[in-house]
Coordinates of C-alpha atoms in Angstrom, one line a residue:
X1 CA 155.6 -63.7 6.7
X2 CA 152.3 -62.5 8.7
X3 CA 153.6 -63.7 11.9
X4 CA 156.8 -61.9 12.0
X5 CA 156.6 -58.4 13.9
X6 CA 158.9 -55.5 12.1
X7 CA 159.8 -52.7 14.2
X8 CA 161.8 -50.0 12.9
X9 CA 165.3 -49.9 15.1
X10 CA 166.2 -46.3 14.3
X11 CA 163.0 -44.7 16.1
X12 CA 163.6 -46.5 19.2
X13 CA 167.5 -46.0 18.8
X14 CA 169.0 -42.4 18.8
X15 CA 171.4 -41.3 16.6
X16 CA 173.0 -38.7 17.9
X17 CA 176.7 -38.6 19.2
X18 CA 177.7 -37.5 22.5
X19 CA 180.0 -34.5 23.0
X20 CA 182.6 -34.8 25.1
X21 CA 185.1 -32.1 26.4
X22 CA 188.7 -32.9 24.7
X23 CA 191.9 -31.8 26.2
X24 CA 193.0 -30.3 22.9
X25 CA 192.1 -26.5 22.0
X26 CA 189.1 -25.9 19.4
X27 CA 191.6 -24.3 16.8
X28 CA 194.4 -27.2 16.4
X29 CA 191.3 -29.8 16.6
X30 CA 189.5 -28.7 14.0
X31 CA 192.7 -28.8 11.5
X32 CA 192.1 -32.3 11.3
X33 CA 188.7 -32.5 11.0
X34 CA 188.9 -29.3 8.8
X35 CA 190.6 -28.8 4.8
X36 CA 193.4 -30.9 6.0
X37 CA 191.9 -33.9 6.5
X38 CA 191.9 -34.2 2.5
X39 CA 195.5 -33.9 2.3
X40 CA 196.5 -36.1 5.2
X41 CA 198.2 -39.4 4.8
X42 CA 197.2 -42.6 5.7
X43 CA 200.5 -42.2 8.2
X44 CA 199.7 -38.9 10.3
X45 CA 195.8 -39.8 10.3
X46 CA 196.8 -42.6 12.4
X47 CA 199.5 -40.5 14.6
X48 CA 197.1 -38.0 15.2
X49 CA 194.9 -40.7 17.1
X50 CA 198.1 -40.4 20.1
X51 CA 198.0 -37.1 20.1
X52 CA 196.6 -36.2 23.0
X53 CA 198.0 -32.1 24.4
X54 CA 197.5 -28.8 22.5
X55 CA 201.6 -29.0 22.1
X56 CA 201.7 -32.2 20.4
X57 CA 199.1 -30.9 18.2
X58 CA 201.0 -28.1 17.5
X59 CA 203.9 -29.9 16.8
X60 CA 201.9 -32.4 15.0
X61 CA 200.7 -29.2 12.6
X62 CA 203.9 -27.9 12.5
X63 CA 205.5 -31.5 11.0
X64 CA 202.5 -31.6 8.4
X65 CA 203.5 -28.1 6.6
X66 CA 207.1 -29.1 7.2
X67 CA 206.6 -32.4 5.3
X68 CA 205.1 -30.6 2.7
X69 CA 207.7 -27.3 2.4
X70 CA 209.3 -27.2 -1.4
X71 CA 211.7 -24.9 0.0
X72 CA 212.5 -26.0 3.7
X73 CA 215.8 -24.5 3.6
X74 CA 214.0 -20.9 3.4
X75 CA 212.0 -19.3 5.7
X76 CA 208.7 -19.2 3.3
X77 CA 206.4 -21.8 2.9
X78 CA 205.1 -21.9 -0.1
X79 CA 202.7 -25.3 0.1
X80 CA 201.4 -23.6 3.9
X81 CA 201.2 -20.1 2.2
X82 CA 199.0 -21.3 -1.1
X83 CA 197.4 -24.1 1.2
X84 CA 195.6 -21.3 3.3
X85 CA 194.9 -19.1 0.1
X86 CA 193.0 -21.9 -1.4
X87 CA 191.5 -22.9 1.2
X88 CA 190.0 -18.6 1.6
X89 CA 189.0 -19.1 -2.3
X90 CA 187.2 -22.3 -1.8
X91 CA 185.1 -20.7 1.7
X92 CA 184.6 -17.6 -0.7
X93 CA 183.0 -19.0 -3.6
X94 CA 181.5 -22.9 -2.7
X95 CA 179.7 -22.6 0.2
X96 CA 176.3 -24.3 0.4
X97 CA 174.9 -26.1 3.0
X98 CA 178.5 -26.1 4.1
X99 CA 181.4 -24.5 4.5
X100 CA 182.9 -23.7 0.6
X101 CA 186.5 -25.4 1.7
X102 CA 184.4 -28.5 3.5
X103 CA 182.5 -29.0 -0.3
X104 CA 183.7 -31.5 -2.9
X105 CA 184.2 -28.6 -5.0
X106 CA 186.1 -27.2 -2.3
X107 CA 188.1 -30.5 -1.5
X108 CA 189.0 -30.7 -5.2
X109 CA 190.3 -26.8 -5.7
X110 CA 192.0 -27.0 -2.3
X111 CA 193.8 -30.4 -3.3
X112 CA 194.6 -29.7 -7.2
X113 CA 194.1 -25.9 -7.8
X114 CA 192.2 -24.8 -10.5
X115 CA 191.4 -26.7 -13.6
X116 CA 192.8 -26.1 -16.9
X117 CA 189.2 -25.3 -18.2
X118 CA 185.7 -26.4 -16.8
X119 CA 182.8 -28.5 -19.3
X120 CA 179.8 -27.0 -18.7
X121 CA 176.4 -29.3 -19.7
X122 CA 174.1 -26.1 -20.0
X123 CA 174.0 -22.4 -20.2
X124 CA 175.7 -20.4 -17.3
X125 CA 172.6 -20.0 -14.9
X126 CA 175.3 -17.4 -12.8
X127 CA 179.1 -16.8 -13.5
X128 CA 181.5 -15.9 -11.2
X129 CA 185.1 -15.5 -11.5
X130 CA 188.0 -16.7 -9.0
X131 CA 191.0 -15.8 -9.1
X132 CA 193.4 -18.2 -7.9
X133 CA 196.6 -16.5 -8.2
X134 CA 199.2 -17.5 -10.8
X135 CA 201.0 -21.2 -11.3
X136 CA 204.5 -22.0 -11.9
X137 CA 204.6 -20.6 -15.6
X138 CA 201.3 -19.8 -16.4
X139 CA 198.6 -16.8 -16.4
X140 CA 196.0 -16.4 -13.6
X141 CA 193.6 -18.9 -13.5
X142 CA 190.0 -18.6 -13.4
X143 CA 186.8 -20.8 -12.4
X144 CA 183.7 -20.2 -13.8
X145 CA 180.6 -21.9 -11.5
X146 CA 177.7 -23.2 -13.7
X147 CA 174.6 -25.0 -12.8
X148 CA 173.6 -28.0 -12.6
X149 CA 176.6 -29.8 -14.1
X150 CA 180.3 -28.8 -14.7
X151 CA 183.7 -30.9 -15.2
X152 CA 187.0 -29.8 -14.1
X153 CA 189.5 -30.9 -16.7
X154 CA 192.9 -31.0 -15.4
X155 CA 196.1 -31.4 -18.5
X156 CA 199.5 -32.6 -16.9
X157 CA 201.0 -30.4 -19.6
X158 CA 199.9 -27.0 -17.7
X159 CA 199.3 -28.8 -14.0
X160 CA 202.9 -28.3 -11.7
X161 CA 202.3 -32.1 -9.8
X162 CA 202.2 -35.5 -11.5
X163 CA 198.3 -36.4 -12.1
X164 CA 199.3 -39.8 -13.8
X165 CA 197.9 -39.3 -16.8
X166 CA 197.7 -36.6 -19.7
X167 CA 194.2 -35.6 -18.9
X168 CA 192.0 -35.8 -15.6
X169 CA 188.1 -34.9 -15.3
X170 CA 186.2 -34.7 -12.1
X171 CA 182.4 -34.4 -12.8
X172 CA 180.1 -32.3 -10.0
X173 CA 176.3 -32.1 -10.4
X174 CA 173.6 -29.7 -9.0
X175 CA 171.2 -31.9 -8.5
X176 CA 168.1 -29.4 -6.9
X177 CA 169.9 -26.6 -8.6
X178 CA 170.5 -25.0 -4.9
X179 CA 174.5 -24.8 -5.5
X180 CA 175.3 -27.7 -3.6
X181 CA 177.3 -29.6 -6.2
X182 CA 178.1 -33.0 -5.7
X183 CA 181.7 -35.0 -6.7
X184 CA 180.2 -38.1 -9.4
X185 CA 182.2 -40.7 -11.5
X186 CA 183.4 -40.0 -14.9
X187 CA 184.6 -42.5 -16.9
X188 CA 188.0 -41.2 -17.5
X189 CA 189.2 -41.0 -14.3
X190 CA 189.9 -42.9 -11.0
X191 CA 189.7 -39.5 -8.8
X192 CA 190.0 -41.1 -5.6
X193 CA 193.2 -43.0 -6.6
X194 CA 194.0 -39.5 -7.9
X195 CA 193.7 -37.7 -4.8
X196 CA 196.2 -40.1 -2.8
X197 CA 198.2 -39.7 -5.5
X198 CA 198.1 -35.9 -5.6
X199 CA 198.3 -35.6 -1.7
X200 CA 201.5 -38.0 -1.9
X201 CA 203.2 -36.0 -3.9
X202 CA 203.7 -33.1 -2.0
X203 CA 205.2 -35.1 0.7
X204 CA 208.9 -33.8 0.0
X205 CA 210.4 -32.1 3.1
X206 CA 212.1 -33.9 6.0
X207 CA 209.0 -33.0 8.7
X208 CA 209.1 -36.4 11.0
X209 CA 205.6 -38.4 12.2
X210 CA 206.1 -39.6 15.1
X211 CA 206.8 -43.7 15.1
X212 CA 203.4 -45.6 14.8
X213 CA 203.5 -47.8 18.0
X214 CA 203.9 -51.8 16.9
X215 CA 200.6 -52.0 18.1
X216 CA 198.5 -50.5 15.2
X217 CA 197.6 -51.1 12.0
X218 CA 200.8 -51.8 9.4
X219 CA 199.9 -50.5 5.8
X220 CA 200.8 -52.4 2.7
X221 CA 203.7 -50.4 2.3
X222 CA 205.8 -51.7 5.4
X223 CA 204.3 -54.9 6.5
X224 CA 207.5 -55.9 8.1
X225 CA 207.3 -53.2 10.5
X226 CA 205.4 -55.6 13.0
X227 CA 207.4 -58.8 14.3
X228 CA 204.9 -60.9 15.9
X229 CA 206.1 -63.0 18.8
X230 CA 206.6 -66.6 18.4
X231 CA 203.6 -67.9 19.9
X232 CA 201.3 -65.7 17.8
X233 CA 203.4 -66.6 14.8
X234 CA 202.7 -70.7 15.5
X235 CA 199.1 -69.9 16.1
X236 CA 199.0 -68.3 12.7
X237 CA 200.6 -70.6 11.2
X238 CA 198.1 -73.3 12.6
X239 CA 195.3 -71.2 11.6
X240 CA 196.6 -71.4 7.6
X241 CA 196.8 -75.1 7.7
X242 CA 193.6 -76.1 9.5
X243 CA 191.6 -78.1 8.0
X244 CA 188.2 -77.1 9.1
X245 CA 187.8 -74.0 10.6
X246 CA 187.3 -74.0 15.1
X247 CA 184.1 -73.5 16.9
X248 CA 185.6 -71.7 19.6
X249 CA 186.1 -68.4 17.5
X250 CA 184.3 -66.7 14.6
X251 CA 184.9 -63.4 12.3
X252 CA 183.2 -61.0 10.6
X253 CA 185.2 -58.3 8.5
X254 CA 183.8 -55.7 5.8
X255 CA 184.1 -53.0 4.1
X256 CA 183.4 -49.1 4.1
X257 CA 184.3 -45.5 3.7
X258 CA 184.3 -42.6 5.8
X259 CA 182.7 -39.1 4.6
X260 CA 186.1 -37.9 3.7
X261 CA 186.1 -41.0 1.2
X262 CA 188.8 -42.9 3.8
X263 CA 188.5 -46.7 2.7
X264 CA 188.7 -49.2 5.9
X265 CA 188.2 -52.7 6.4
X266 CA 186.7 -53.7 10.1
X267 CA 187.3 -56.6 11.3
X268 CA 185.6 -58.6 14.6
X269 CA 186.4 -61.9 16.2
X270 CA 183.3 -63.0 18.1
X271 CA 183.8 -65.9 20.8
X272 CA 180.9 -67.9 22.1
X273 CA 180.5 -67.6 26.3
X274 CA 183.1 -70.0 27.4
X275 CA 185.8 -71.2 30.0
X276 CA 189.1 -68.4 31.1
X277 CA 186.5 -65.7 29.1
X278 CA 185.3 -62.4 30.9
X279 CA 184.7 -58.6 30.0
X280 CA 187.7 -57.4 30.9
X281 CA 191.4 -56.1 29.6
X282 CA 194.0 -58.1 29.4
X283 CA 194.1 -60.0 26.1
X284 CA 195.9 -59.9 23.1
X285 CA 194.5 -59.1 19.6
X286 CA 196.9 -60.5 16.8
X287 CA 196.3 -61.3 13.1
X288 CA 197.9 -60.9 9.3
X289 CA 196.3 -60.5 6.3
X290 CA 198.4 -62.2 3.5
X291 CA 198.0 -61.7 -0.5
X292 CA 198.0 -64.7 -2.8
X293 CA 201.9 -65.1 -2.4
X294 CA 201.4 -65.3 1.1
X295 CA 203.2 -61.7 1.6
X296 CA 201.5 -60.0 4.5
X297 CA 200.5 -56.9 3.7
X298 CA 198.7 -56.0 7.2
X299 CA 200.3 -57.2 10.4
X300 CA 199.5 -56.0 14.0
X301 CA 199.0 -57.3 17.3
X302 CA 197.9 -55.1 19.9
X303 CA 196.4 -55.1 23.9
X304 CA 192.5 -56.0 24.0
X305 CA 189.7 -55.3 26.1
X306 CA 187.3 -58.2 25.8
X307 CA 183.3 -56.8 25.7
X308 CA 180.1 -58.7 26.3
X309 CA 177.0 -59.0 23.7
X310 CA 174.6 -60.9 25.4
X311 CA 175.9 -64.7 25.3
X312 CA 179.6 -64.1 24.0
X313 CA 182.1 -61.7 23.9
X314 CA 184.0 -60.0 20.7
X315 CA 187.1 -57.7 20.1
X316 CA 187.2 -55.7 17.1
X317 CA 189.4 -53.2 15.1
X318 CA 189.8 -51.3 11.3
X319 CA 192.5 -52.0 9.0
X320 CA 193.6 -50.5 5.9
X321 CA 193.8 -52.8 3.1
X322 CA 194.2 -52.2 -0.6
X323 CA 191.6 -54.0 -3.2
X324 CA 192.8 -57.5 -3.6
X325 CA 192.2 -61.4 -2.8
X326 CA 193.8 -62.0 0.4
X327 CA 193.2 -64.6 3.3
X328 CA 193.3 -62.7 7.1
X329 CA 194.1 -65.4 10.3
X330 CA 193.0 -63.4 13.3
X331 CA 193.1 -64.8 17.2
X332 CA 193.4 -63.8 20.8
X333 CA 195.4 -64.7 23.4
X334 CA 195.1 -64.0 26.7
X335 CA 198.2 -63.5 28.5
X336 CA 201.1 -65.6 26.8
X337 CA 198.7 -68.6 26.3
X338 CA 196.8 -68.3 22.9
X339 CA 193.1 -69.1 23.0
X340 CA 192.2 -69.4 19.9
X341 CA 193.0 -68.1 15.7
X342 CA 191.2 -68.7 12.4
X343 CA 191.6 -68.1 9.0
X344 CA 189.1 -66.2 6.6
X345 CA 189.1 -65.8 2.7
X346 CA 188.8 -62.0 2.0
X347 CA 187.9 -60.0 -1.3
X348 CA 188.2 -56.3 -1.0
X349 CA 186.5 -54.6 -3.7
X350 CA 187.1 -51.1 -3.1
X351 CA 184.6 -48.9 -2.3
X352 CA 184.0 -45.4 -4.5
X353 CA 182.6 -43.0 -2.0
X354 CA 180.4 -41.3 -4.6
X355 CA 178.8 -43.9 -5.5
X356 CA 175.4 -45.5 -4.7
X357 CA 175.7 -48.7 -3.1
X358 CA 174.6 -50.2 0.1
X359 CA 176.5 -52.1 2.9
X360 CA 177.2 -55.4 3.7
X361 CA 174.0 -56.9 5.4
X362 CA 174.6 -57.6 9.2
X363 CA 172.7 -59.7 11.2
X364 CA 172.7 -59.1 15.2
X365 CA 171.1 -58.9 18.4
X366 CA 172.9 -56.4 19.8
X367 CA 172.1 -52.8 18.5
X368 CA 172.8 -49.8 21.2
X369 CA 173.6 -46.3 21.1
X370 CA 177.3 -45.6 21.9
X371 CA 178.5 -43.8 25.0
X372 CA 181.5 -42.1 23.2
X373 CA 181.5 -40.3 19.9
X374 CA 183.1 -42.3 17.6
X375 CA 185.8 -42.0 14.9
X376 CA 185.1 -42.0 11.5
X377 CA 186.7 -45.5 10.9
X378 CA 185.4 -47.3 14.6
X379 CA 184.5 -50.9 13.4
X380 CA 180.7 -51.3 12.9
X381 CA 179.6 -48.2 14.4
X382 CA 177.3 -45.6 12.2
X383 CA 176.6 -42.5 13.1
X384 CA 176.7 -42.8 17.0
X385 CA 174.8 -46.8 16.6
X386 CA 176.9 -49.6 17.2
X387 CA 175.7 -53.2 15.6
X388 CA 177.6 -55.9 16.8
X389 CA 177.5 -58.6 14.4
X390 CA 176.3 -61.9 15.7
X391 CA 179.5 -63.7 13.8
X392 CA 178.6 -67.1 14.3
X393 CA 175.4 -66.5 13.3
X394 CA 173.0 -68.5 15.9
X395 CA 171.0 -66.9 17.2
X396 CA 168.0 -68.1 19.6
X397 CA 164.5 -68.3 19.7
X398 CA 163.9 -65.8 22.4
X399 CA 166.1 -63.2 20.3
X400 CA 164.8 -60.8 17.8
X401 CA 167.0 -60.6 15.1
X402 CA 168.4 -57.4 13.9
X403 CA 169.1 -56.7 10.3
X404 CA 171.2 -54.0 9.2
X405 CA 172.7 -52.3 6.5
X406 CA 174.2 -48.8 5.5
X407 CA 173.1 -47.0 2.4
X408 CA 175.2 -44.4 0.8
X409 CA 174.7 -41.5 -1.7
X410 CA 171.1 -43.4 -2.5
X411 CA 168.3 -41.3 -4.9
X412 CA 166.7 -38.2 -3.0
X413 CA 162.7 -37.6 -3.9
X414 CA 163.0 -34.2 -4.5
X415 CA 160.0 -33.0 -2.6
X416 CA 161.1 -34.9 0.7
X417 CA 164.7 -35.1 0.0
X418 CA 164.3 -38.6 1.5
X419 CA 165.6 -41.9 0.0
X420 CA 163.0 -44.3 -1.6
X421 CA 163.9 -47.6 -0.6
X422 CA 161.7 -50.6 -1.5
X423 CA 162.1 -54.0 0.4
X424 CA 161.6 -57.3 0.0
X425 CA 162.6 -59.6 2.7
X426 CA 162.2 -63.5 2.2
X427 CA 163.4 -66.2 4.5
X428 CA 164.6 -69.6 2.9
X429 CA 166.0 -72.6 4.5
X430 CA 165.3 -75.9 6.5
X431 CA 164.7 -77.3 10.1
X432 CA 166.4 -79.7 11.7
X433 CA 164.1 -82.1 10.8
X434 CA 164.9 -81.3 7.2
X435 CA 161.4 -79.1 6.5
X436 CA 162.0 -77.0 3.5
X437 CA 161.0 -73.4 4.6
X438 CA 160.4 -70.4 2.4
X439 CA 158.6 -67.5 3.7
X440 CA 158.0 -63.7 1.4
X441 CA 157.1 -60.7 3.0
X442 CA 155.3 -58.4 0.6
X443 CA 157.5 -55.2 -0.7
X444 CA 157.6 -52.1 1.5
X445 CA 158.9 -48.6 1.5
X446 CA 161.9 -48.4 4.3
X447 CA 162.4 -45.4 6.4
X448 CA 165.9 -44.7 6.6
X449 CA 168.1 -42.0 9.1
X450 CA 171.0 -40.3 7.7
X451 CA 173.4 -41.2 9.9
X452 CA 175.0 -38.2 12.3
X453 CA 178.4 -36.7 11.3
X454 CA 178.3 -38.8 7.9
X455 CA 176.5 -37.0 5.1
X456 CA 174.8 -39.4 2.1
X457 CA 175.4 -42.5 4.4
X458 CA 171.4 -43.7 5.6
X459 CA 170.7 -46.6 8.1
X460 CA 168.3 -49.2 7.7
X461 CA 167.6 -51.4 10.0
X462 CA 164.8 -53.7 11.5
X463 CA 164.0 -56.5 13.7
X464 CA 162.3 -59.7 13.4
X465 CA 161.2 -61.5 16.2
X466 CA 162.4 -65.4 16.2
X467 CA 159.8 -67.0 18.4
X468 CA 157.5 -68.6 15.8
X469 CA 161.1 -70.3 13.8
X470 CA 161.5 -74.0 14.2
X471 CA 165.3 -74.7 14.8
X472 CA 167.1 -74.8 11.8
X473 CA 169.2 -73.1 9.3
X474 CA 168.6 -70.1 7.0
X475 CA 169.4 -67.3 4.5
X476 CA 167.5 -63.7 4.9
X477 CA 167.6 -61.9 1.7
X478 CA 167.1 -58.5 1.4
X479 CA 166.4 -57.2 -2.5
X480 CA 166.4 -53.4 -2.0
X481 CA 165.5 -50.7 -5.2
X482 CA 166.1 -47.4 -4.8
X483 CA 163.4 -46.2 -6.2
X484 CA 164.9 -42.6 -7.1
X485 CA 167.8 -44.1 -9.7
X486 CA 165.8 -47.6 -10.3
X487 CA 168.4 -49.6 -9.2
X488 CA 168.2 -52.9 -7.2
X489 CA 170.4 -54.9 -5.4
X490 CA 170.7 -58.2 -3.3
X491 CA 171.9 -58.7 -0.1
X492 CA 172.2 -61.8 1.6
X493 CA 173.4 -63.4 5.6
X494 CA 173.0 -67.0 6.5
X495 CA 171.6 -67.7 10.3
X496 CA 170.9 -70.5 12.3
X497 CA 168.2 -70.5 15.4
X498 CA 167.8 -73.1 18.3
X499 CA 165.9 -73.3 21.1

């Protein structure tokens, strides 16, 4: 692959976020990007998006300790009061590169107290003891820190809260033995289904959210709670019983997880330059995502602004969707007249936030910094970047072709505390005139960015200029080893070129 010119996107491409000035003060902004991000539901995450005054956030504060209040008929409480104490214990005795309460260690103490007794894998390099205060029935706890590796074991017998089974571990390591321990996978226990669980659970006072508009995303618990109108409902309809799929409209959808280990599903309809279409408000973004009974289980239809990438035009949005086998039908109308809707087969996996894995490979030719700082959950957007995926996958021979994909919680050399990513790239497919093609570029060591605001998560990106492909169709594979845990893994995007 001598001809093909790779330049590295992220030195050209800045990540850093803008700051903007927001209307809401410092101290009621920062609860949510704060401790309590780890205990808020799916539900006020998305109601804090509307709030936009420092009195709805007040109120909006206010309703999260209410919610949580064992006793709200009293004047104490009890969840805010030993909330705020754990939160002082975890800044006390876990700090590290950041903020003790802001640590995984942190985020587990603050969510589920102290463990019933820690594992320890060597000898105490340094103890210290915290005192967390005495549980419903039992003694004062203690923690014990120990270097490199520890596990929290939590018993349901001595735990107030239900943890779903008799025993729970949650495994941290030191890795460079500078008291930044990290959250890993044990085999015992599913800890992020155990934090949602855990946060759940305390939900027990009467502290309203207020209504999620019709407009956003319905979680799998209430998928009723969006009534499409009847012409989006014949389009989708349509959509599930077409035989081929339309050339008019084309989707892409993924999946990824925030820093604070939130799992979301993006989701982009991509529409070739056309007739009635223009870069402007106005439009309608509608679309279901059914299980294998045909039960919706994510339902929403919304107002769109339509936004140009070079010779077509896309809309996009997150969901939140549980790990199953599904089928999504997505479309856009424009007015009351629909344009267009297809149907997708979808397989969400689940994403563990600890652990090592890259992205889904995008292909694109639109890669640009964003003016805005993004949310954490912003479809196809890393770390201030957004990649707009070329859905339809044609792409011209003027273009250079960007590939892209995220890397999180990869090896760290210890000296450089850099990942060590090896490439391959090869490029295998066929011209129109039926040519078999196969081209290898030889294995190189990637430089990767850790993306802003999104600790463990690394871009890599490149681009390959197009002008020396014959029209055809092809498959870029990208084998990647991290090089730090010796592990490999394949990644793979079809693409088609013309002149």
């Amino acid at each position: 692959m001598k001809s093909i010119r790779i330049t590295f996107v992220l030195l050209a491409v800045s990540f850093a976020m803008a700051s903007f000035a927001s209307p809401i003060s410092k101290e009621y902004s920062d609860f949510v990007t704060g401790p309590a991000h780890f205990a808020l539901s799916k539900e006020e995450v998305s109601a804090w998006k509307n709030v936009r005054t420092n009195e709805e956030a007040k109120a909006f504060i206010d309703r999260f300790f209410a919610r949580r209040d064992p006793t709200p008929g009293t004047p104490a409480n009890e969840y805010r009061e030993g909330f705020e104490e754990r939160i002082r214990i975890a800044n006390q005795n876990f700090g590290a590169a950041l903020p003790g309460a802001m640590t995984d260690r942190g985020r587990v103490f603050i969510l589920l107290g102290a463990p019933t007794r820690i594992r320890k894998s060597q000898q105490a390099l340094a103890a210290s003891t915290i005192q967390t205060g005495p549980r419903t029935g039992d003694a004062p706890s203690t923690i014990q820190s120990y270097s490199p590796k520890e596990i929290w074991i939590y018993e349901q017998a001595k735990t107030p809260f239900d943890i779903g089974q008799p025993v729970a571990e949650i495994g941290f390591i030191d890795q460079y033995g500078n008291n930044d321990f990290k959250i890993e996978r044990t085999a015992q226990t599913n800890y992020v289904a155990l934090f949602e669980s855990v946060a759940g659970s305390f939900l027990t006072g009467d502290g309203s959210v207020p209504q999620l508009a019709a407009t956003q995303t319905t979680t799998a618990s209430a998928p009723a709670a969006v009534v499409l109108s009847e012409s989006l409902r014949a389009a989708i309809d349509q959509a599930r019983g077409a035989a081929d799929p339309p050339k008019t409209i084309f989707a892409t959808w993924g999946e990824f997880v925030t820093a604070e280990g939130e799992h979301f599903v993006p989701v982009q309809l991509y529409l070739p330059e056309g007739e009635g279409l223009a870069a402007e408000a106005g439009y309608t973004f509608f679309g279901t995502v059914e299980n294998a009974e045909g039960a919706g289980v994510v339902t929403f239809e919304e107002p769109a602004t339509l936004l140009k990438s070079h010779a077509g035009f896309y809309v996009a949005r997150s969901l939140t969707v549980p790990p199953g086998t599904y089928r999504g039908i997505f479309g856009l109308a424009k007015e009351v007249t629909v344009m267009s809707s297809l149907a997708v087969p979808m397989e969400v996996r689940g994403i563990d936030p600890a652990a090592p894995a890259p992205s889904m490979l995008i292909l694109s030719n639109d890669v640009q910094p964003l003016a805005e700082a993004q949310e954490p959950t912003d479809p196809f957007a890393f770390g201030g970047l957004k990649v707009v995926p070329k859905s339809d996958g044609l792409f011209r021979k003027s273009d250079e072709l960007w590939y892209f994909f995220e890397m999180r919680n990869p090896g760290l050399d210890p000296e450089t505390k850099q990942p060590r990513l090896m490439l391959r790239l090869s490029v295998i497919g066929k011209t129109n005139e039926g040519r078999g093609v196969r081209l290898n570029a030889p294995s190189d060591l990637m430089a990767a960015q850790e993306l802003k605001g999104v600790p463990g998560h690394w871009a890599v990106g490149q681009s390959i200029p197009l002008a020396t492909f014959h029209p055809g169709s092809y498959t870029l594979t990208a084998r990647v080893t991290d090089e730090t845990l010796g592990t490999t893994y394949t990644l793979e995007q079809p693409f088609r070129i013309v002149e």
